[in-house]
Tab-separated table of C-alpha atoms and ligand atoms in Angstrom:
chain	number	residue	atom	x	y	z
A	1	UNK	CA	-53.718	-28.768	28.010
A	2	UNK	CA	-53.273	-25.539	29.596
A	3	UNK	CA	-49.512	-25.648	30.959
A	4	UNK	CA	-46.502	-27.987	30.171
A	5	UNK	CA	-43.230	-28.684	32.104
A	6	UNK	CA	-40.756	-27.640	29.669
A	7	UNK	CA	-37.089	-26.769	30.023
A	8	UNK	CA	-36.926	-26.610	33.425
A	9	UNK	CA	-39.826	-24.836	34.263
A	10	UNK	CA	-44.307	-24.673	34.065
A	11	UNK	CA	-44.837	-22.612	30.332
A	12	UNK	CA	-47.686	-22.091	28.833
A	13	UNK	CA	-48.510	-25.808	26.696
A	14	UNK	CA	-48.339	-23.320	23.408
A	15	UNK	CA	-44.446	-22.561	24.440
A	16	UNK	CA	-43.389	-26.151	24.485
A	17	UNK	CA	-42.148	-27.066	21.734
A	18	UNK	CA	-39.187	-28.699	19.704
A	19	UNK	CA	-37.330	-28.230	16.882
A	20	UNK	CA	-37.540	-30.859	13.859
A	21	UNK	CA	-34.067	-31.561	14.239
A	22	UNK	CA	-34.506	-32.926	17.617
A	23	UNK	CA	-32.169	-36.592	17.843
A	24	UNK	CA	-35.575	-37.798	19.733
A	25	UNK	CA	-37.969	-36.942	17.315
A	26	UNK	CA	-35.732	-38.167	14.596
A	27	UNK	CA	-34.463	-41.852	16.118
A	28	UNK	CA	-37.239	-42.335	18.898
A	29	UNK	CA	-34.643	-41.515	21.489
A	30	UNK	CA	-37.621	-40.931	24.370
A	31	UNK	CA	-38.222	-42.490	27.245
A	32	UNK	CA	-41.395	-41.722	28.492
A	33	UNK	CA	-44.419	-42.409	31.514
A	34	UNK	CA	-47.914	-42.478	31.725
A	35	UNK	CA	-49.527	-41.730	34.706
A	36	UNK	CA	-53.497	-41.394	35.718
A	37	UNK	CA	-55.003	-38.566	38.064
A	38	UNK	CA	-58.148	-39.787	39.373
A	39	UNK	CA	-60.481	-36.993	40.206
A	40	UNK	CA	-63.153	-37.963	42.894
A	41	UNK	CA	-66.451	-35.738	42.659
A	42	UNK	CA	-67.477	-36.469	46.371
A	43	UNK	CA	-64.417	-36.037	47.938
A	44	UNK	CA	-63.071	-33.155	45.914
A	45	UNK	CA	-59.603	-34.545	45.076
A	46	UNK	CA	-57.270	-35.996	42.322
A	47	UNK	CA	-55.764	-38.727	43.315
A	48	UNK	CA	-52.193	-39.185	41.254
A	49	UNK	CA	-51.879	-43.026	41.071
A	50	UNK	CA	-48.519	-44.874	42.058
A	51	UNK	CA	-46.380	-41.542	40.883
A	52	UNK	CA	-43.405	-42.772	42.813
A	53	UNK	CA	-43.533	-46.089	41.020
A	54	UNK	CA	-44.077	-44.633	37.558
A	55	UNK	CA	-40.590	-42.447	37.668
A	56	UNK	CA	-38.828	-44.708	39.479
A	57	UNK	CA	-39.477	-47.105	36.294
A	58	UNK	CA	-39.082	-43.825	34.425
A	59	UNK	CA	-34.932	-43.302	35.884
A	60	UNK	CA	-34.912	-47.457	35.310
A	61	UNK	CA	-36.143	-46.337	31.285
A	62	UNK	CA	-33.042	-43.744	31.653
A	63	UNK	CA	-30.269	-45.899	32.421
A	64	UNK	CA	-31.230	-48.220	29.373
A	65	UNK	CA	-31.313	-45.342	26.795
A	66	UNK	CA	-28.364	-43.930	28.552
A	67	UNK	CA	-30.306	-40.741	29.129
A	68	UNK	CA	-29.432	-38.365	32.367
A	69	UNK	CA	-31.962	-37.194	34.285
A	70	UNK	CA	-31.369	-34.266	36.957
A	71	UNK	CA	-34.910	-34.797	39.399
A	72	UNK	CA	-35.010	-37.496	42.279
A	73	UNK	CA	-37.986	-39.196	42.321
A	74	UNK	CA	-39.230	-36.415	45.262
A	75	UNK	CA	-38.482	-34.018	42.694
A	76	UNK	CA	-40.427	-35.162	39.521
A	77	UNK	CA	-43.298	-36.176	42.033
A	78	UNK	CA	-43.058	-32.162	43.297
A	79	UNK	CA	-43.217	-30.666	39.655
A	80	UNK	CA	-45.834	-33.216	38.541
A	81	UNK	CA	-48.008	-32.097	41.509
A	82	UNK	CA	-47.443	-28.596	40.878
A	83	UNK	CA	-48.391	-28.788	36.862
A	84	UNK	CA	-51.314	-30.774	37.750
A	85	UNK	CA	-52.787	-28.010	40.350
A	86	UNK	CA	-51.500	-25.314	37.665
A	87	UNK	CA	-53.783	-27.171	35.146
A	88	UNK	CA	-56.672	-26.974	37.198
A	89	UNK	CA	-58.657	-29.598	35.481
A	90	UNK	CA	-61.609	-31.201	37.870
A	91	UNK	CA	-61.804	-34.425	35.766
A	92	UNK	CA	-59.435	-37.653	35.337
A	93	UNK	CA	-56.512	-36.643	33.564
A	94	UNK	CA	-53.558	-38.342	31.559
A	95	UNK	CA	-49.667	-37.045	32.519
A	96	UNK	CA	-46.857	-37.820	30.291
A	97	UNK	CA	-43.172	-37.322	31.363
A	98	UNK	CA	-40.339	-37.964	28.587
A	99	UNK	CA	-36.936	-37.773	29.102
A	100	UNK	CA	-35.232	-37.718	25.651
A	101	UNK	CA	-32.235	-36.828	23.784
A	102	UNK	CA	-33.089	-33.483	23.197
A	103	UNK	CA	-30.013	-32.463	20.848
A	104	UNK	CA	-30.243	-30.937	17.184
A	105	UNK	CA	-28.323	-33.233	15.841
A	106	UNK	CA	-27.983	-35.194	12.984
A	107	UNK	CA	-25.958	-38.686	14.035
A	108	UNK	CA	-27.241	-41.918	15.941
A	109	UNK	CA	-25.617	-43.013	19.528
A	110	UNK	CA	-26.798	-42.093	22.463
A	111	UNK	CA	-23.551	-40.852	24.420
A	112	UNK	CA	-22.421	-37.486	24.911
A	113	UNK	CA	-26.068	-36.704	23.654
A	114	UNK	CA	-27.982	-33.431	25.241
A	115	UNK	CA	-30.688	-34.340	27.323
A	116	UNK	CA	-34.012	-32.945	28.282
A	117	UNK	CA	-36.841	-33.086	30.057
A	118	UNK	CA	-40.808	-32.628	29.777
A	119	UNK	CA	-44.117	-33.256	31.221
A	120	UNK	CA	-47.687	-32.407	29.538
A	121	UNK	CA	-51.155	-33.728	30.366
A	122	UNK	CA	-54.287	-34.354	28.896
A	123	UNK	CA	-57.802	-34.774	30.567
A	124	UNK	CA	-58.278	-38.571	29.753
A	125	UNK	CA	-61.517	-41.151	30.054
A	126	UNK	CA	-61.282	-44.823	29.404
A	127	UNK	CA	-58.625	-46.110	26.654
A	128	UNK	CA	-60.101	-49.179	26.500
A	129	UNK	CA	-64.279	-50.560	27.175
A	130	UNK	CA	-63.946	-51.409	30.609
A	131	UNK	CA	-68.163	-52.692	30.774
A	132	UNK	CA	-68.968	-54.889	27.775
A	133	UNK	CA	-65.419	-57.177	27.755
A	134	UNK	CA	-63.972	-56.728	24.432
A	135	UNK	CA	-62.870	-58.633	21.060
A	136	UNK	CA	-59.176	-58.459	20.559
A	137	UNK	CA	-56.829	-60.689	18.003
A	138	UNK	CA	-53.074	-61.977	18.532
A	139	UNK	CA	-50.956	-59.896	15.691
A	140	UNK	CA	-49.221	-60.288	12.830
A	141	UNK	CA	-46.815	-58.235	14.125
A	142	UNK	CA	-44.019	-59.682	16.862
A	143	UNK	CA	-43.231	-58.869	20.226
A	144	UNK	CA	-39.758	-56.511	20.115
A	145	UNK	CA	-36.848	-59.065	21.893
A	146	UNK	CA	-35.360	-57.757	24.613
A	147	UNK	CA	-31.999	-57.522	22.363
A	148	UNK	CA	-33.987	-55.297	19.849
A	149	UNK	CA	-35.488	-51.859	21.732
A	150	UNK	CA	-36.210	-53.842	24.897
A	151	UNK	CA	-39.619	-53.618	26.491
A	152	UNK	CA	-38.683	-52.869	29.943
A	153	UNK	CA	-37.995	-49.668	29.171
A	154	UNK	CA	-40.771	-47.431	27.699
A	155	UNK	CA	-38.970	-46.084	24.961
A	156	UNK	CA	-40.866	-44.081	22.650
A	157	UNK	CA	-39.085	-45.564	19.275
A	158	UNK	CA	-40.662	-49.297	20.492
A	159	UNK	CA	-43.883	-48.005	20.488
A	160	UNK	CA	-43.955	-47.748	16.148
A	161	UNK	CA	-44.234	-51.936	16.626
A	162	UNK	CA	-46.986	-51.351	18.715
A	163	UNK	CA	-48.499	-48.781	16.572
A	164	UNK	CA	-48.604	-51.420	13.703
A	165	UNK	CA	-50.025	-54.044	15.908
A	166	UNK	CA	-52.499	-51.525	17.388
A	167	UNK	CA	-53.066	-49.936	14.008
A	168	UNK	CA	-53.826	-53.767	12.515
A	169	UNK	CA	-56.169	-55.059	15.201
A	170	UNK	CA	-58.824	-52.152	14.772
A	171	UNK	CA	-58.273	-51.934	11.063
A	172	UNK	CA	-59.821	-55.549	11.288
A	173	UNK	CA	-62.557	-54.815	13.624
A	174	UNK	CA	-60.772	-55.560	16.835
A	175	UNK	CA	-60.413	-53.458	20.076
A	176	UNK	CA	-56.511	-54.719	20.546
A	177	UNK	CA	-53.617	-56.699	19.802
A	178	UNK	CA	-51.939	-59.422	21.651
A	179	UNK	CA	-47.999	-59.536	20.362
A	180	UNK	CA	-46.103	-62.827	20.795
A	181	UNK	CA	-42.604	-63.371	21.250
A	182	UNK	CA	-40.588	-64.192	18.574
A	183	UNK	CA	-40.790	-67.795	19.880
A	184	UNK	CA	-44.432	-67.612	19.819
A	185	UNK	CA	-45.241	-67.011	23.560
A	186	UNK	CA	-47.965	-64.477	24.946
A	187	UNK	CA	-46.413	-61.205	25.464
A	188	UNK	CA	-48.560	-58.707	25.764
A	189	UNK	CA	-51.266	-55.787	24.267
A	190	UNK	CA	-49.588	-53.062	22.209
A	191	UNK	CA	-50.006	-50.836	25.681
A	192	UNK	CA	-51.281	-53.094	28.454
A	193	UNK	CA	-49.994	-56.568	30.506
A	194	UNK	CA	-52.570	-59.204	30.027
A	195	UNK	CA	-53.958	-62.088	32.351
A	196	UNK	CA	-55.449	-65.582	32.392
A	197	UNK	CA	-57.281	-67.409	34.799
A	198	UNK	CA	-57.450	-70.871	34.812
A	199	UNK	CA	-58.661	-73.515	36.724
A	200	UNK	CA	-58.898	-70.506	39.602
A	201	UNK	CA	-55.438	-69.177	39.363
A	202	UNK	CA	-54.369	-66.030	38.043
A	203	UNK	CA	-51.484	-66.309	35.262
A	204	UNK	CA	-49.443	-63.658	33.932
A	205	UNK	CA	-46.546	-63.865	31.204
A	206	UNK	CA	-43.107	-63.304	33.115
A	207	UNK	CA	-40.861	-60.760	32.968
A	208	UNK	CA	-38.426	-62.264	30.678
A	209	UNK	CA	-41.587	-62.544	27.998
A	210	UNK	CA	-40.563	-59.023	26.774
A	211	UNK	CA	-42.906	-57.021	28.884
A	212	UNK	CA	-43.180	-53.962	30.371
A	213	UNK	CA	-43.221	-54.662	33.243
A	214	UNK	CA	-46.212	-52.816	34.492
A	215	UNK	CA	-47.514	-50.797	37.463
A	216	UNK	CA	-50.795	-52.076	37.232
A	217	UNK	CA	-49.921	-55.801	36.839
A	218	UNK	CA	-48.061	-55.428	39.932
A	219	UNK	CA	-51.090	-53.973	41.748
A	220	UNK	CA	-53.591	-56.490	40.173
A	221	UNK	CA	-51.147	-59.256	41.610
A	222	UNK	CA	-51.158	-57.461	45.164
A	223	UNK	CA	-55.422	-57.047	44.685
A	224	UNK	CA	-55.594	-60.681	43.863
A	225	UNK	CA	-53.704	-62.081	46.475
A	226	UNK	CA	-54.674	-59.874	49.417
A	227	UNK	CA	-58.415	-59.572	48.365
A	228	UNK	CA	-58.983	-62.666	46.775
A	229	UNK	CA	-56.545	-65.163	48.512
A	230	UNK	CA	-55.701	-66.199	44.436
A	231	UNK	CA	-52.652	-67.879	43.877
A	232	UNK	CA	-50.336	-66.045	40.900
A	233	UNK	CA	-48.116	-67.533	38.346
A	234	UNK	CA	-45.835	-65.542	36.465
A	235	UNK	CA	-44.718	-68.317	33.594
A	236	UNK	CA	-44.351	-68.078	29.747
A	237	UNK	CA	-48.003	-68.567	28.224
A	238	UNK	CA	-48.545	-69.616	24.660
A	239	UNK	CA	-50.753	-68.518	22.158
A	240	UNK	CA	-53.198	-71.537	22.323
A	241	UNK	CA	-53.719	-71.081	26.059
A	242	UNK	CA	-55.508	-68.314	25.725
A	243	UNK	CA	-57.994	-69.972	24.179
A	244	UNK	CA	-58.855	-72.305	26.452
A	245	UNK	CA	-58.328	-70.321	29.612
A	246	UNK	CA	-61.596	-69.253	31.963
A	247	UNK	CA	-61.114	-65.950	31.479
A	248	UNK	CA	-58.640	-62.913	30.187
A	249	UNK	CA	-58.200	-58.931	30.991
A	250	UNK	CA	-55.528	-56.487	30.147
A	251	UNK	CA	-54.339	-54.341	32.758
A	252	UNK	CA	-52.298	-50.703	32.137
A	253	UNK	CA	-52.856	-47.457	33.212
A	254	UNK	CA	-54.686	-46.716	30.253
A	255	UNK	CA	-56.608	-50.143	30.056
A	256	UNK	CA	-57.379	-49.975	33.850
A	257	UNK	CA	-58.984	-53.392	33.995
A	258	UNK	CA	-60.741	-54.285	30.473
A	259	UNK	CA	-62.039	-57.624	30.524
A	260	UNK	CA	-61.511	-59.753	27.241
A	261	UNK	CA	-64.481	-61.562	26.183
A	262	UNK	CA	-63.226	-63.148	22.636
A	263	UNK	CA	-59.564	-63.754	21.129
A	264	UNK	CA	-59.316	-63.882	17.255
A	265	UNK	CA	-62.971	-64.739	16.475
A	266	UNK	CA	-62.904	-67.249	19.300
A	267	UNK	CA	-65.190	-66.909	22.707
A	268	UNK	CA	-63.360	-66.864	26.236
A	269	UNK	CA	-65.665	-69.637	28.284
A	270	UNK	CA	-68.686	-68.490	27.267
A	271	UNK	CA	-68.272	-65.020	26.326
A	272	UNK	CA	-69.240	-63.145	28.952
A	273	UNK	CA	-66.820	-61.183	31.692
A	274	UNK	CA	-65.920	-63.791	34.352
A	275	UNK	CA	-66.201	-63.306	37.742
A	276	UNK	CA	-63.023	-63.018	38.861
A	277	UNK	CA	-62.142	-60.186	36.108
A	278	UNK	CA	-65.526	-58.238	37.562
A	279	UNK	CA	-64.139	-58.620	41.211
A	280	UNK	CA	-60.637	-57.468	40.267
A	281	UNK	CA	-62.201	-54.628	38.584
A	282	UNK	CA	-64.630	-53.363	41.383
A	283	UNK	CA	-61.680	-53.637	43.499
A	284	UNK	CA	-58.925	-51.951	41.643
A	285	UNK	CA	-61.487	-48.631	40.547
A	286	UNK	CA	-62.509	-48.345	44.399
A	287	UNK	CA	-58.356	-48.443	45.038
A	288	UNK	CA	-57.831	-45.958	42.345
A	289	UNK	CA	-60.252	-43.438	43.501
A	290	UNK	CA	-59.722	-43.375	46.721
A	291	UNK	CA	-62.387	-45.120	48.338
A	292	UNK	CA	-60.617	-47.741	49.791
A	293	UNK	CA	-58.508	-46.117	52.672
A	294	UNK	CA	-56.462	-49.902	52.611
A	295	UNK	CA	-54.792	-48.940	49.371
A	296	UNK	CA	-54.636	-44.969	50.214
A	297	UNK	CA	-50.781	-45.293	50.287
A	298	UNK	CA	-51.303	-45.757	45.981
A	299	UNK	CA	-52.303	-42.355	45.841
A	300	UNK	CA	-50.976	-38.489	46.136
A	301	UNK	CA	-53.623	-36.233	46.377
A	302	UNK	CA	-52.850	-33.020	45.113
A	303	UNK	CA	-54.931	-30.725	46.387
B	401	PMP	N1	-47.206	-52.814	28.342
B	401	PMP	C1	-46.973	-51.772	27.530
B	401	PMP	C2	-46.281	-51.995	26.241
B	401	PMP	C3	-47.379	-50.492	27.909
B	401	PMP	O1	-47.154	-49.446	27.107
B	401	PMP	C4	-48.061	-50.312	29.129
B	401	PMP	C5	-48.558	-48.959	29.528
B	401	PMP	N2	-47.590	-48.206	30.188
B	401	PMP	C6	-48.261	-51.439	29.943
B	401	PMP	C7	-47.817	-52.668	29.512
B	401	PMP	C8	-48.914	-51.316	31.271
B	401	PMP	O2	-48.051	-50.706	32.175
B	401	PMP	P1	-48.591	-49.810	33.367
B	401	PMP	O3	-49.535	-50.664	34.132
B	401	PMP	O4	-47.365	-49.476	34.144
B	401	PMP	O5	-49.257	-48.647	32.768
């Protein structure tokens, strides 16, 4: 972390900071992105993955939170490239843009609020095991309704119920949590989408489950129907399903594609990866990197 977008302009990452009395930091009025740069040793590049998609969500995350935003999409995609070659790092990296009500001010409501604008990165490996499959429990801890701090929008003051879920599952010796809905369907991971194949389709929770609706899912759903001629179903899934289905993964752009071998104490089939989560896998890390020129139009390079 060597430079940060702040206030308009590439600072120093020491120079970017906020005051305690920020409405943000106080009542979680962020919105925010995460985006990965690939770095590929051979072919000497960083690959920024789907940046267009990622603040075009981002202005989508605005409107909800009633936050202004100055950039077009060409413009955030500019500065991002521009902090990223600044940064220098040869190794994959992490980028976070938040937009957020950037006021000192003490008083909720989201009108008439000052707004502001930041981006920092981090060099970043896996978030999640992406070789062995891991153990993961459904949580305690419910899904937020869309009529609470809804999930399409990645607003940073959503992410505390996540933190509890997250904070829960490894407490008790799990790698993640799966929230439901508060009527009990599959959701989602505290920061990933998740997926189910059964009976050799792929099956994701819709939309309306309270989901972010993710980047990656959408590019696992393109992988899986252009590369594996699998038919996908986007349908409410409950709990008990994912017991009994063939095999699970979460996808995110932090997860990447991290199989799930066991759901609270339970095995998946027989508890190893399944084939169709290894193929997805080895297909979407190729994409990523840039060494499949099909998916090419996925990725900026920056230098
Ligand atoms: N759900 C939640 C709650 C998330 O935070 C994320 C990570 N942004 C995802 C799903 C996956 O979304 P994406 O693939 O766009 O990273």
């Amino acid at each position: 972390m060597k430079y940060a977008f702040f206030k308009g302009k590439i600072v120093p990452f020491s120079e970017a900071k906020i005051s305690i009395m920020t409405h943000a930091f106080n009542y979680g009025t962020g919105v925010f992105e995460g985006i990965r740069g690939y770095w590929n040793p051979k072919k000497k590049q960083k690959y920024l993955l789907k940046m267009k998609e990622h603040y075009l969500r981002m202005i989508n995350s605005c409107k909800i939170l009633k936050i202004g935003i100055n950039y077009s999409v060409d413009e955030l995609s500019q500065i991002t490239i521009d902090l990223v070659k600044k940064n220098t790092y040869k190794e994959d990296v992490y980028i976070r843009p938040i937009a957020y009500k950037a006021e000192e001010k003490i008083g909720l409501g989201l009108t008439g609020v000052k707004d502001d604008f930041a981006i920092f990165l981090a060099p970043f490996g896996d978030y999640l095991d992406v070789s062995k499959g891991i153990k993961v429990c459904t949580s305690s801890w419910t899904r937020l309704d869309d009529n609470i701090i809804p999930a399409r929008a990645k607003i940073t003051g959503g992410y505390a119920n996540s933190s509890l879920a997250k904070s829960e599952a490894i407490e008790n010796g799990f790698a993640e949590a799966i929230l439901l809905t508060k009527e009990g369907y599959v959701s989602e991971g505290s920061g990933e989408n998740i997926f189910l194949v059964r009976d050799g389709k792929l099956i994701t929770p819709s939309a309306s489950q309270s989901i972010l609706e993710g980047i990656t899912r959408a590019a696992i759903i393109e992988l899986a129907k252009n590369e594996l001629n699998l038919e996908v179903i986007e349908r409410p899934v409950n709990r008990s399903e994912l017991y009994v289905s063939d095999e699970l993964f979460f996808c995110g752009t932090g997860a990447q594609v991290s199989p799930i071998t066991e759901v609270d104490r339970r095995k998946i089939a027989d508890g190893k990866i399944g084939p169709v989560s290894e193929k997805l896998k080895k297909i979407y890390f190729d994409a990523v990197r840039g060494d499949n020129p099909k998916y090419s139009s996925w990725l900026t390079p920056v230098y």
